[in-house]
Amino acid sequence: MLIIDCHGHYTTAPDKHTQFREQQLAYLKDPLLPQPAYVRVSDDEIRETIEKNQLKLQRERGADITLFSPRASAMGHHEGVEATSIEWTRACNDLIKRVVDLYPDNFVGVCQLPQSPQVSLTNSIHELDRCVRELGFIGCNLNPDPSGGNWTSPPLTDKFWYPFYEKMVELDVPAMVHVSASCNPCFHATGAHYINADTTAFMQFIQGNLFKDFPTLRIIIPHGGGAVPYHWGRYRGLADMLKRPPLDEHVMNNVFFDTCVYHQPGIDLLVNVIDNKNILFGSEMVGAVRGIDPQTGHYFDDTKRYIDALKIADDQKHAIFERNARRVFPRLDAILSARGL
Amino acid sequence: MLIIDCHGHYTTAPDKHTQFREQQLAYLKDPLLPQPAYVRVSDDEIRETIEKNQLKLQRERGADITLFSPRASAMGHHEGVEATSIEWTRACNDLIKRVVDLYPDNFVGVCQLPQSPQVSLTNSIHELDRCVRELGFIGCNLNPDPSGGNWTSPPLTDKFWYPFYEKMVELDVPAMVHVSASCNPCFHATGAHYINADTTAFMQFIQGNLFKDFPTLRIIIPHGGGAVPYHWGRYRGLADMLKRPPLDEHVMNNVFFDTCVYHQPGIDLLVNVIDNKNILFGSEMVGAVRGIDPQTGHYFDDTKRYIDALKIADDQKHAIFERNARRVFPRLDAILSARGL
């Protein structure tokens, strides 16, 4: 059995990469500054940041391969203008490609998209195509709120998003719904904005008809589905009140939750309430919560431990760790199959 | 043992009352219309709406007394101007007072506040004082986002809110954090906005120092605390990462969750993860989800059943059903004690 972590970010990218972003944003504020040029990071710099962090933790915790995307909180779709987002996104995705090329057994690429508030998805369509066809990526992170906490885009079920979904279907890649940093002081990024976005997206799917229009579209809602599994009765009841079909027919053929829930009772509930076929192993590491849980003596985000501890059949664990990810990400399955895995 | 439902709304208010609101909003849009006057609802009209709904369900489900407030989704703090909110709020609270006077054994009043976006809390302070001192109310619903989904107010830990907290402390009444309808198409009111607000408020409390400044302030986060108990590991870990004290010391002497979680696994998790002293029985009925769960044959929002089914000591159930509410709402305790209860 392979252990596939569907949710990992390059949160430890080399300083040069991060400095480029700082310079890019500074230049936007003050055009008298020198226009920043991207300084290529060396392979050794990448190795240094990966081997001491994601690769080390992968090995220690016993995962085999991570679906790896740029740092979500740094996507910053609300910063700058359309060209800012395009330039930064290409740099981030190209860096992920280099990680994958250095460690092809350990990482597969998932791309950031060059979204911007009030801008069509044309740039994102082009970047998704480039990342999948040219860089070999297998999925993307789609931000339902590129305004960074002001929620000025239409719901994910709106026709605004349809051209992007058409490209996803054409390429047969799923999207993880993932917001970036919050510029709204009400919302802490990882403590409120992320979880709220997950909850919000799920409710939009209940209200809309997205999966009737795109029956093969596949969406991962991270962080254990936000508040949704905990409030599963509320969502089943709301679907009924709103005269929508039952969730199993209406949403759950297309929507999947990861296991980024950082304590055993949460994972227990997730696996108890949500169908086994809809759960993908994920850790979000190195990510939102980096410390050790004093109650267990283990890292909060060592989510494999929680799955290992579940009293469910081995076959169900196999689905969570490997099979569901291979089904939701057919291009991952093709890569692994070509390797005889 | 008394069964105290800490979360009930007058969602079935008589038509005349609802029509006044419609006329009020229509007049704002078209000042050529006649200025609406509030038409007093008769006692019989109140009896009709209460006896067929809240009182009937209270009896059927075995609750004794409901902390009763105006319909939250109709507070509509984002509609109209400051004077609109004042007029509408007084009408709503006065109507609650009449329900309480007709059924003093079954209902105790909790007030709506005349909030408006970008407006100070002076009006809310006055209305809270009026409702507690003159009408005998025991608590209030505080909207962290009077903009209705645009989140333009500062976090609840900001000094902006402090004058209101001073009044709460002076009167010794708690607040339930409760948003109203959403005018942002991204957020379904009861399926996203409510739950997000709960999660958001909790994270704000972690980030801030509110309860250091107001050690006796008490806040109820409804809907089972939003996403928080499900993600309890994340919040414990974030508190640690942000160098905040442990949640038990920093937040959980002042914050309480109700039991408006509409399925057994959710309630099981809530009671498993959150200290018994922090859980107050609530149903939110007649509220967000009105249907029958096909999996159980019972109403989704008949939350008493879930508590009854818990495998915890009777003394712990007693705390959830009665003792915690009497501790968090001292004015409720005084009312009940005066009746020998």
XYZ file of C-alpha atoms in Angstrom:
682
model
C 0.000 0.000 0.000
C 1.246 3.460 -0.895
C 0.688 6.324 1.499
C -0.273 9.316 -0.654
C -0.487 12.689 1.077
C -2.851 14.747 -1.083
C -2.142 18.061 0.657
C 1.401 19.386 1.016
C 2.741 22.910 0.457
C 6.214 24.259 -0.179
C 6.034 26.433 2.927
C 9.808 26.259 3.309
C 10.787 27.674 -0.082
C 14.310 29.156 -0.314
C 14.824 32.752 0.760
C 15.667 33.945 -2.762
C 12.225 32.876 -3.913
C 10.485 34.598 -1.037
C 12.619 37.700 -1.453
C 11.576 37.975 -5.084
C 7.980 38.156 -3.939
C 8.821 40.842 -1.388
C 10.620 42.842 -4.059
C 7.770 42.356 -6.476
C 5.279 43.776 -3.993
C 7.619 46.587 -2.960
C 8.087 47.572 -6.606
C 4.331 47.763 -7.045
C 4.143 50.275 -4.227
C 7.175 52.248 -5.342
C 7.974 52.096 -9.075
C 11.136 54.085 -8.439
C 12.662 50.928 -6.976
C 14.591 48.691 -9.370
C 12.312 46.240 -11.161
C 13.023 42.898 -9.492
C 14.346 39.977 -11.497
C 13.813 36.408 -10.364
C 17.104 34.965 -9.149
C 17.274 31.285 -9.893
C 17.467 29.141 -6.786
C 20.160 26.463 -6.868
C 19.390 22.757 -6.673
C 21.279 22.652 -3.399
C 19.117 25.365 -1.936
C 16.039 23.378 -2.867
C 17.517 20.168 -1.458
C 18.367 21.962 1.777
C 14.820 23.196 2.323
C 13.132 19.955 1.280
C 15.367 17.397 2.923
C 15.262 19.107 6.318
C 11.525 19.534 6.238
C 9.005 17.830 3.976
C 11.215 14.881 3.014
C 12.367 14.360 6.586
C 8.806 14.385 7.878
C 7.608 12.181 5.024
C 10.189 9.580 5.999
C 9.673 9.886 9.745
C 5.942 9.622 9.474
C 5.858 6.974 6.802
C 4.277 8.679 3.803
C 5.442 7.735 0.312
C 4.445 10.565 -1.953
C 3.061 14.069 -1.450
C 0.906 16.044 -3.876
C 2.919 19.204 -3.600
C 1.836 22.763 -4.308
C 3.142 26.268 -3.609
C 2.561 27.767 -0.189
C -1.127 28.609 -0.122
C -0.928 31.574 2.215
C 1.655 33.148 -0.117
C -0.467 32.877 -3.273
C -1.701 36.355 -2.345
C -4.159 36.722 -5.208
C -5.361 39.975 -3.681
C -1.934 41.617 -3.990
C -1.010 43.774 -6.959
C -2.566 43.514 -10.382
C -3.271 40.807 -12.910
C 0.327 40.725 -14.192
C 1.634 40.417 -10.604
C -0.339 37.261 -10.057
C 0.741 35.759 -13.389
C 4.426 36.412 -12.772
C 4.402 35.188 -9.196
C 2.347 32.101 -9.986
C 4.650 30.988 -12.798
C 7.653 31.379 -10.500
C 5.953 29.331 -7.792
C 4.852 26.555 -10.109
C 8.236 26.376 -11.824
C 9.826 25.957 -8.415
C 7.476 23.089 -7.584
C 8.470 21.470 -10.883
C 12.106 21.595 -9.825
C 11.289 19.924 -6.500
C 9.462 17.184 -8.372
C 12.378 16.740 -10.776
C 14.811 16.432 -7.869
C 12.599 14.018 -5.922
C 10.323 12.333 -8.445
C 9.611 9.423 -6.120
C 8.444 11.699 -3.316
C 6.532 14.572 -4.866
C 4.017 15.168 -7.643
C 3.110 18.694 -8.695
C -0.118 20.543 -7.975
C -0.283 24.110 -9.265
C -1.220 27.509 -7.952
C -3.389 29.585 -10.305
C -2.818 33.213 -11.368
C -6.163 34.432 -10.079
C -6.932 38.056 -9.308
C -10.093 39.702 -7.975
C -12.525 40.754 -10.702
C -10.377 39.117 -13.394
C -11.633 36.312 -15.645
C -10.156 32.847 -15.378
C -8.397 32.990 -18.751
C -4.948 33.292 -17.168
C -5.711 30.425 -14.847
C -6.843 28.257 -17.744
C -3.573 28.901 -19.553
C -1.481 28.222 -16.474
C -3.356 25.029 -15.657
C -2.795 23.832 -19.216
C 0.898 24.689 -19.023
C 1.372 23.006 -15.656
C -0.445 19.836 -16.601
C 0.753 19.388 -20.199
C 4.260 20.827 -19.958
C 5.217 20.320 -16.300
C 3.361 17.076 -15.647
C 1.252 18.399 -12.752
C -1.819 16.474 -11.735
C -4.119 19.006 -10.082
C -4.555 22.596 -8.946
C -5.551 24.772 -6.006
C -8.549 26.945 -6.832
C -9.158 30.023 -4.690
C -12.868 30.779 -4.218
C -11.992 34.214 -2.801
C -9.052 35.849 -4.599
C -9.906 39.082 -2.774
C -8.355 37.603 0.377
C -11.267 37.741 2.779
C -13.673 40.197 1.185
C -15.509 37.525 -0.811
C -16.155 39.610 -3.897
C -16.201 36.745 -6.423
C -19.408 34.952 -7.333
C -20.078 31.535 -5.769
C -18.159 28.585 -7.214
C -21.358 27.395 -8.852
C -21.665 30.581 -10.915
C -21.100 30.503 -14.677
C -18.114 32.802 -14.088
C -16.075 29.732 -13.140
C -17.345 27.432 -15.900
C -14.576 28.011 -18.472
C -12.074 26.893 -15.865
C -14.099 23.793 -15.039
C -14.215 22.952 -18.747
C -10.430 22.973 -18.806
C -10.274 20.829 -15.662
C -12.605 18.303 -17.258
C -10.653 18.355 -20.507
C -7.378 17.697 -18.663
C -9.056 15.313 -16.200
C -7.553 17.011 -13.134
C -9.300 17.866 -9.858
C -9.060 21.093 -7.898
C -8.574 21.599 -4.204
C -10.599 24.589 -2.972
C -7.966 26.640 -1.177
C -7.949 30.283 -0.176
C -4.778 32.236 0.496
C -3.904 34.801 3.141
C -6.576 37.063 4.538
C -6.293 40.833 4.282
C -9.459 41.150 6.357
C -8.526 41.589 10.026
C -11.641 39.651 11.044
C -10.250 36.441 9.591
C -7.113 34.739 10.806
C -5.808 32.884 7.738
C -5.377 29.325 8.948
C -7.703 29.627 11.936
C -10.745 31.183 10.285
C -10.397 32.029 6.582
C -9.311 28.540 5.498
C -11.991 26.741 7.466
C -14.705 29.228 6.505
C -13.850 28.864 2.819
C -14.186 25.099 3.045
C -17.572 25.369 4.725
C -18.721 28.073 2.324
C -17.752 26.102 -0.786
C -19.631 23.029 0.361
C -22.805 25.030 0.981
C -22.483 26.648 -2.456
C -22.368 23.177 -3.987
C -25.566 22.244 -2.154
C -27.330 25.351 -3.442
C -26.115 25.042 -7.031
C -26.230 22.543 -9.866
C -22.542 22.423 -10.652
C -22.186 18.665 -10.813
C -25.213 18.271 -12.984
C -23.449 20.498 -15.504
C -20.039 18.867 -14.894
C -20.679 15.288 -13.820
C -16.986 14.358 -13.911
C -15.679 17.447 -12.119
C -13.886 16.559 -8.895
C -13.288 18.973 -6.020
C -11.331 18.365 -2.840
C -12.375 20.410 0.179
C -9.358 20.467 2.483
C -9.038 20.717 6.255
C -11.398 17.846 6.714
C -14.175 19.664 4.862
C -14.166 22.720 7.153
C -17.136 22.534 9.512
C -19.131 20.233 7.263
C -18.692 16.733 8.741
C -19.269 18.062 12.268
C -22.502 19.636 11.031
C -23.421 16.808 8.659
C -26.976 16.700 10.023
C -27.387 20.414 9.333
C -26.229 19.978 5.734
C -28.405 16.951 5.129
C -31.302 18.904 6.596
C -30.582 22.049 4.600
C -30.418 20.049 1.364
C -33.851 18.712 2.225
C -35.244 22.163 3.165
C -33.887 23.694 -0.034
C -35.461 20.877 -2.057
C -32.095 19.683 -3.274
C -31.391 16.002 -3.856
C -29.774 14.045 -1.001
C -26.122 14.950 -0.537
C -24.953 11.506 -1.623
C -26.449 12.037 -5.064
C -26.104 15.768 -5.409
C -22.616 16.543 -4.108
C -20.754 13.514 -2.843
C -20.018 11.943 -6.203
C -17.817 14.931 -6.900
C -16.598 16.318 -3.584
C -13.889 14.840 -1.386
C -12.499 15.776 2.022
C -8.900 15.439 3.142
C -7.803 14.365 6.622
C -6.180 17.619 7.754
C -7.934 17.489 11.115
C -5.453 17.651 13.933
C -6.807 15.459 16.671
C -8.155 11.926 16.939
C -11.803 12.779 17.791
C -12.085 14.920 14.663
C -10.738 12.168 12.414
C -12.996 9.657 14.153
C -16.017 11.798 13.331
C -14.895 12.370 9.742
C -14.535 8.668 9.070
C -17.725 7.839 10.938
C -19.885 10.331 9.076
C -18.433 10.613 5.582
C -18.348 7.736 3.095
C -14.987 6.016 2.862
C -14.796 6.736 -0.866
C -14.840 10.500 -0.202
C -11.848 10.724 2.159
C -8.279 11.352 1.021
C -5.290 11.228 3.320
C -3.683 14.644 3.751
C -1.510 16.370 6.338
C -1.080 19.966 5.113
C 2.492 19.703 6.326
C 4.673 21.629 6.812
C 1.771 23.841 7.359
C -0.718 25.530 9.523
C 0.103 23.968 12.849
C 3.703 22.981 13.454
C 3.831 22.133 17.148
C 3.599 19.031 19.259
C 0.333 18.196 20.957
C 1.086 18.025 24.679
C -1.826 15.597 25.044
C -0.208 13.009 22.757
C 3.462 13.933 22.522
C 3.189 13.853 18.720
C 2.943 16.565 16.099
C -0.587 17.915 15.645
C -0.272 17.530 11.868
C 1.007 13.942 11.922
C -2.395 12.908 10.652
C -1.245 9.441 9.604
C -1.249 8.456 13.271
C -4.936 9.265 13.563
C -5.792 7.128 10.523
C -3.578 4.299 11.755
C -5.428 4.361 15.080
C -8.881 4.064 13.492
C -10.844 0.926 14.169
C -11.816 0.398 10.535
C -11.006 -2.365 8.074
C -7.562 -2.323 6.461
C -9.247 -2.085 3.094
C -10.890 1.167 4.171
C -7.558 2.568 5.310
C -6.099 1.531 1.974
C -8.794 3.577 0.237
C -8.021 6.639 2.362
C -4.251 6.326 1.961
C -4.038 5.359 -1.712
C -6.983 4.236 -3.790
C -9.170 7.315 -3.443
C -6.302 9.620 -4.391
C -5.526 7.519 -7.477
C -9.189 7.651 -8.495
C -9.570 11.403 -7.908
C -6.208 12.176 -9.576
C -6.116 9.954 -12.709
C -2.845 11.538 -13.808
C -1.291 10.480 -10.521
C -2.538 6.979 -11.114
C -0.971 7.018 -14.582
C 2.388 8.158 -13.191
C 2.375 5.509 -10.475
C 1.177 2.784 -12.816
C 3.944 3.601 -15.276
C 6.358 2.956 -12.407
C 4.758 -0.359 -11.677
C 3.204 0.967 -8.464
C -33.801 18.928 36.688
C -34.926 21.778 34.471
C -34.330 21.579 30.726
C -33.222 25.061 29.658
C -32.949 25.690 25.929
C -30.492 28.593 25.625
C -31.125 29.220 21.923
C -34.626 29.843 20.587
C -35.844 32.462 18.108
C -39.279 33.880 17.371
C -39.099 32.702 13.770
C -42.872 32.426 13.621
C -43.747 36.033 14.520
C -47.219 37.211 13.459
C -47.665 38.535 9.933
C -48.410 42.097 11.086
C -44.983 42.269 12.665
C -43.221 40.936 9.578
C -45.259 43.213 7.330
C -44.144 46.236 9.306
C -40.562 45.331 8.517
C -41.386 44.930 4.837
C -43.088 48.326 4.831
C -40.203 49.880 6.711
C -37.708 48.671 4.103
C -40.000 49.600 1.203
C -40.364 53.127 2.610
C -36.594 53.470 2.760
C -36.400 52.717 -0.936
C -39.355 54.883 -1.871
C -40.071 57.817 0.495
C -43.200 58.598 -1.505
C -44.836 55.580 0.099
C -46.799 56.211 3.313
C -44.549 56.075 6.373
C -45.377 52.759 8.019
C -46.745 52.633 11.542
C -46.331 49.584 13.719
C -49.698 47.860 14.095
C -49.955 46.250 17.477
C -50.274 42.497 17.313
C -53.029 41.036 19.495
C -52.368 38.610 22.319
C -54.335 35.999 20.411
C -52.097 36.399 17.380
C -49.069 35.834 19.578
C -50.679 32.828 21.263
C -51.543 31.359 17.869
C -47.956 31.535 16.591
C -46.351 30.370 19.835
C -48.706 27.594 20.856
C -48.588 25.907 17.454
C -44.845 26.121 17.200
C -42.332 26.797 19.963
C -44.612 25.865 22.854
C -45.857 22.744 21.098
C -42.313 21.608 20.362
C -41.118 22.514 23.836
C -43.805 20.263 25.300
C -43.348 17.438 22.803
C -39.601 17.366 23.226
C -39.541 17.903 26.962
C -37.883 21.267 27.419
C -39.002 23.518 30.255
C -37.875 27.000 29.375
C -36.410 28.675 26.300
C -34.154 31.728 26.223
C -36.080 33.478 23.505
C -34.867 36.150 21.113
C -36.087 37.734 17.879
C -35.531 35.886 14.622
C -31.799 36.224 13.966
C -31.962 36.152 10.177
C -34.470 39.027 10.301
C -32.302 41.312 12.455
C -30.979 42.649 9.134
C -28.466 45.063 10.577
C -27.195 45.769 7.077
C -30.557 47.112 5.904
C -31.378 50.804 5.957
C -29.778 53.328 8.249
C -29.100 53.679 11.954
C -32.659 54.776 12.729
C -34.048 51.787 10.812
C -32.186 49.390 13.026
C -33.239 51.173 16.213
C -36.924 51.204 15.276
C -36.996 47.594 14.107
C -35.029 46.310 17.080
C -37.296 47.961 19.618
C -40.329 46.465 17.873
C -38.738 43.013 17.908
C -37.686 43.161 21.540
C -41.032 44.529 22.669
C -42.695 41.604 20.928
C -40.445 39.150 22.752
C -41.415 40.826 26.017
C -45.070 40.182 25.223
C -44.362 36.503 24.567
C -42.578 36.281 27.901
C -45.474 38.027 29.676
C -47.970 35.609 28.130
C -45.865 32.529 28.929
C -43.583 33.454 31.830
C -43.022 29.814 32.749
C -41.823 28.906 29.259
C -39.809 31.814 27.929
C -37.225 34.305 29.148
C -36.213 37.244 26.978
C -32.931 37.681 25.112
C -32.638 40.837 23.062
C -31.624 41.820 19.563
C -29.353 44.865 19.329
C -29.799 47.923 17.083
C -26.442 47.507 15.364
C -25.581 49.046 12.000
C -22.386 48.875 9.948
C -19.873 51.612 10.793
C -22.024 52.825 13.677
C -20.822 52.884 17.281
C -22.421 50.639 19.876
C -24.098 53.485 21.770
C -27.571 52.521 20.540
C -26.919 48.913 21.451
C -25.803 49.888 24.927
C -29.029 51.824 25.460
C -31.197 49.023 24.121
C -29.432 46.404 26.212
C -29.970 48.536 29.300
C -33.651 49.032 28.444
C -34.211 45.334 27.758
C -32.462 44.122 30.896
C -33.612 46.759 33.372
C -37.079 47.550 32.037
C -38.113 44.366 30.248
C -36.364 41.822 32.454
C -34.270 40.246 29.696
C -31.285 38.162 30.656
C -28.933 38.305 27.652
C -28.417 39.532 24.117
C -27.405 38.468 20.619
C -24.332 40.333 19.421
C -23.674 40.456 15.672
C -19.937 40.416 14.847
C -20.733 41.387 11.240
C -23.595 43.895 10.981
C -22.683 44.341 7.313
C -24.326 40.990 6.575
C -21.446 39.060 5.048
C -18.952 41.747 4.094
C -17.156 41.676 7.448
C -16.402 45.375 7.653
C -16.389 45.663 11.462
C -13.231 45.196 13.504
C -12.680 41.872 15.298
C -14.668 41.316 18.486
C -11.479 41.818 20.481
C -11.050 45.362 19.172
C -11.567 48.330 21.497
C -14.479 49.339 19.260
C -16.616 46.803 21.110
C -15.382 47.585 24.626
C -18.079 50.072 25.682
C -20.656 47.407 24.968
C -18.756 44.811 26.959
C -18.581 47.259 29.861
C -22.359 47.452 29.831
C -22.642 43.649 29.655
C -20.367 43.322 32.659
C -22.261 46.028 34.545
C -25.568 44.252 33.917
C -24.004 40.802 34.361
C -25.515 39.424 31.153
C -23.799 37.269 28.516
C -23.981 37.644 24.739
C -24.513 35.012 22.109
C -22.419 35.772 19.010
C -25.015 35.650 16.254
C -24.927 37.039 12.736
C -28.053 37.790 10.732
C -28.912 37.239 7.069
C -26.179 37.408 4.464
C -26.347 39.885 1.618
C -23.204 38.313 0.151
C -24.177 35.686 -2.414
C -21.138 33.606 -1.437
C -22.605 32.882 1.977
C -25.808 30.984 2.556
C -27.126 32.372 5.853
C -27.708 29.276 7.955
C -25.387 26.984 5.968
C -22.287 29.147 5.754
C -22.546 32.627 7.300
C -23.729 31.435 10.726
C -21.132 28.692 11.025
C -18.325 30.874 9.665
C -19.132 33.622 12.150
C -18.924 31.161 15.021
C -15.546 29.871 13.861
C -14.281 33.392 13.159
C -15.261 34.719 16.576
C -13.491 31.897 18.374
C -10.278 32.497 16.458
C -10.498 36.217 17.234
C -10.697 35.361 20.929
C -7.551 33.242 20.611
C -5.687 36.090 18.933
C -6.854 38.798 21.330
C -6.754 39.549 25.015
C -10.421 40.227 25.526
C -10.886 38.100 28.612
C -7.841 39.490 30.291
C -9.491 42.900 30.005
C -12.941 41.543 30.896
C -12.435 38.496 33.106
C -16.145 38.141 33.859
C -17.394 38.618 30.297
C -19.290 35.581 29.024
C -19.844 34.745 25.368
C -21.860 31.890 23.902
C -20.817 30.689 20.470
C -23.851 28.980 18.994
C -24.247 26.138 16.504
C -21.967 23.949 18.557
C -19.124 26.454 18.250
C -19.088 26.432 14.437
C -16.148 24.353 13.221
C -14.182 24.706 16.448
C -14.755 21.449 18.346
C -14.204 19.397 15.157
C -10.899 21.232 14.702
C -10.032 21.385 18.400
C -6.502 20.131 17.712
C -5.966 22.915 15.180
C -7.085 25.556 17.677
C -5.008 24.148 20.489
C -2.057 24.056 18.105
C -2.646 27.574 16.789
C -2.828 28.951 20.323
C 0.559 27.352 20.925
C 2.035 28.638 17.639
C 0.764 32.144 18.310
C 2.279 32.014 21.800
C -1.098 32.379 23.430
C -1.891 30.643 26.718
C -3.595 27.239 26.530
C -7.242 27.531 25.475
C -8.496 26.358 28.854
C -6.936 29.376 30.534
C -7.157 31.913 27.740
C -10.639 31.450 26.286
C -12.614 28.676 27.918
C -13.336 30.443 31.189
C -15.433 32.872 29.185
C -16.664 31.097 26.059
C -19.462 28.534 25.876
C -20.873 26.428 23.047
C -24.495 25.446 22.593
C -25.674 22.045 21.343
C -27.215 23.157 18.033
C -25.527 20.342 16.139
C -28.039 18.261 14.264
C -26.798 14.723 14.388
C -25.573 12.340 17.075
C -21.916 12.048 15.943
C -21.506 15.824 16.112
C -22.896 16.008 19.646
C -20.749 13.034 20.635
C -17.651 14.892 19.472
C -18.704 18.140 21.160
C -19.166 16.465 24.512
C -16.032 14.362 24.092
C -13.772 17.297 23.261
C -15.161 20.286 25.124
C -15.293 20.536 28.913
C -18.681 19.790 30.377
C -18.793 23.219 32.032
C -18.648 24.949 28.639
C -21.668 23.291 27.000
C -25.194 24.703 27.137
C -28.221 22.886 25.801
C -29.737 24.639 22.784
C -31.916 23.684 19.830
C -32.201 26.840 17.690
C -35.798 25.849 17.131
C -37.925 26.701 15.288
C -34.956 27.505 13.193
C -32.467 26.683 10.568
C -33.384 23.116 9.788
C -37.019 22.164 10.167
C -37.224 18.710 8.597
C -37.135 15.138 9.826
C -33.918 13.187 9.517
C -34.732 10.133 7.402
C -31.933 8.272 9.175
C -33.567 8.607 12.591
C -37.215 9.463 11.955
C -36.874 12.451 14.295
C -36.494 16.162 13.721
C -32.942 17.228 12.974
C -33.200 20.017 15.546
C -34.584 17.858 18.341
C -31.188 18.126 19.985
C -32.430 16.935 23.374
C -32.514 13.402 21.965
C -28.815 13.537 21.198
C -27.971 14.635 24.733
C -30.288 12.033 26.225
C -28.473 9.361 24.201
C -25.018 10.334 25.446
C -23.180 7.847 27.591
C -22.160 10.385 30.208
C -23.028 10.720 33.883
C -26.421 12.142 34.775
C -24.666 14.921 36.626
C -22.945 15.969 33.406
C -26.267 16.008 31.557
C -27.691 18.093 34.390
C -24.902 20.628 33.825
C -25.630 20.795 30.085
C -29.394 21.047 30.533
C -29.570 23.396 33.501
C -26.622 24.277 35.707
C -24.347 25.794 33.059
C -27.131 28.027 31.755
C -27.912 29.258 35.278
C -24.237 30.022 35.837
C -23.758 31.821 32.502
C -27.059 33.724 32.844
C -27.176 34.870 36.497
C -30.359 36.818 35.848
C -32.010 33.599 34.693
C -30.864 31.930 37.871
C -32.355 34.768 39.900
C -35.699 34.457 38.099
C -35.820 30.699 38.590
C -34.656 30.880 42.182
C -37.355 33.432 42.973
C -39.843 30.843 41.736
C -38.347 28.192 43.969
C -36.822 26.370 40.989
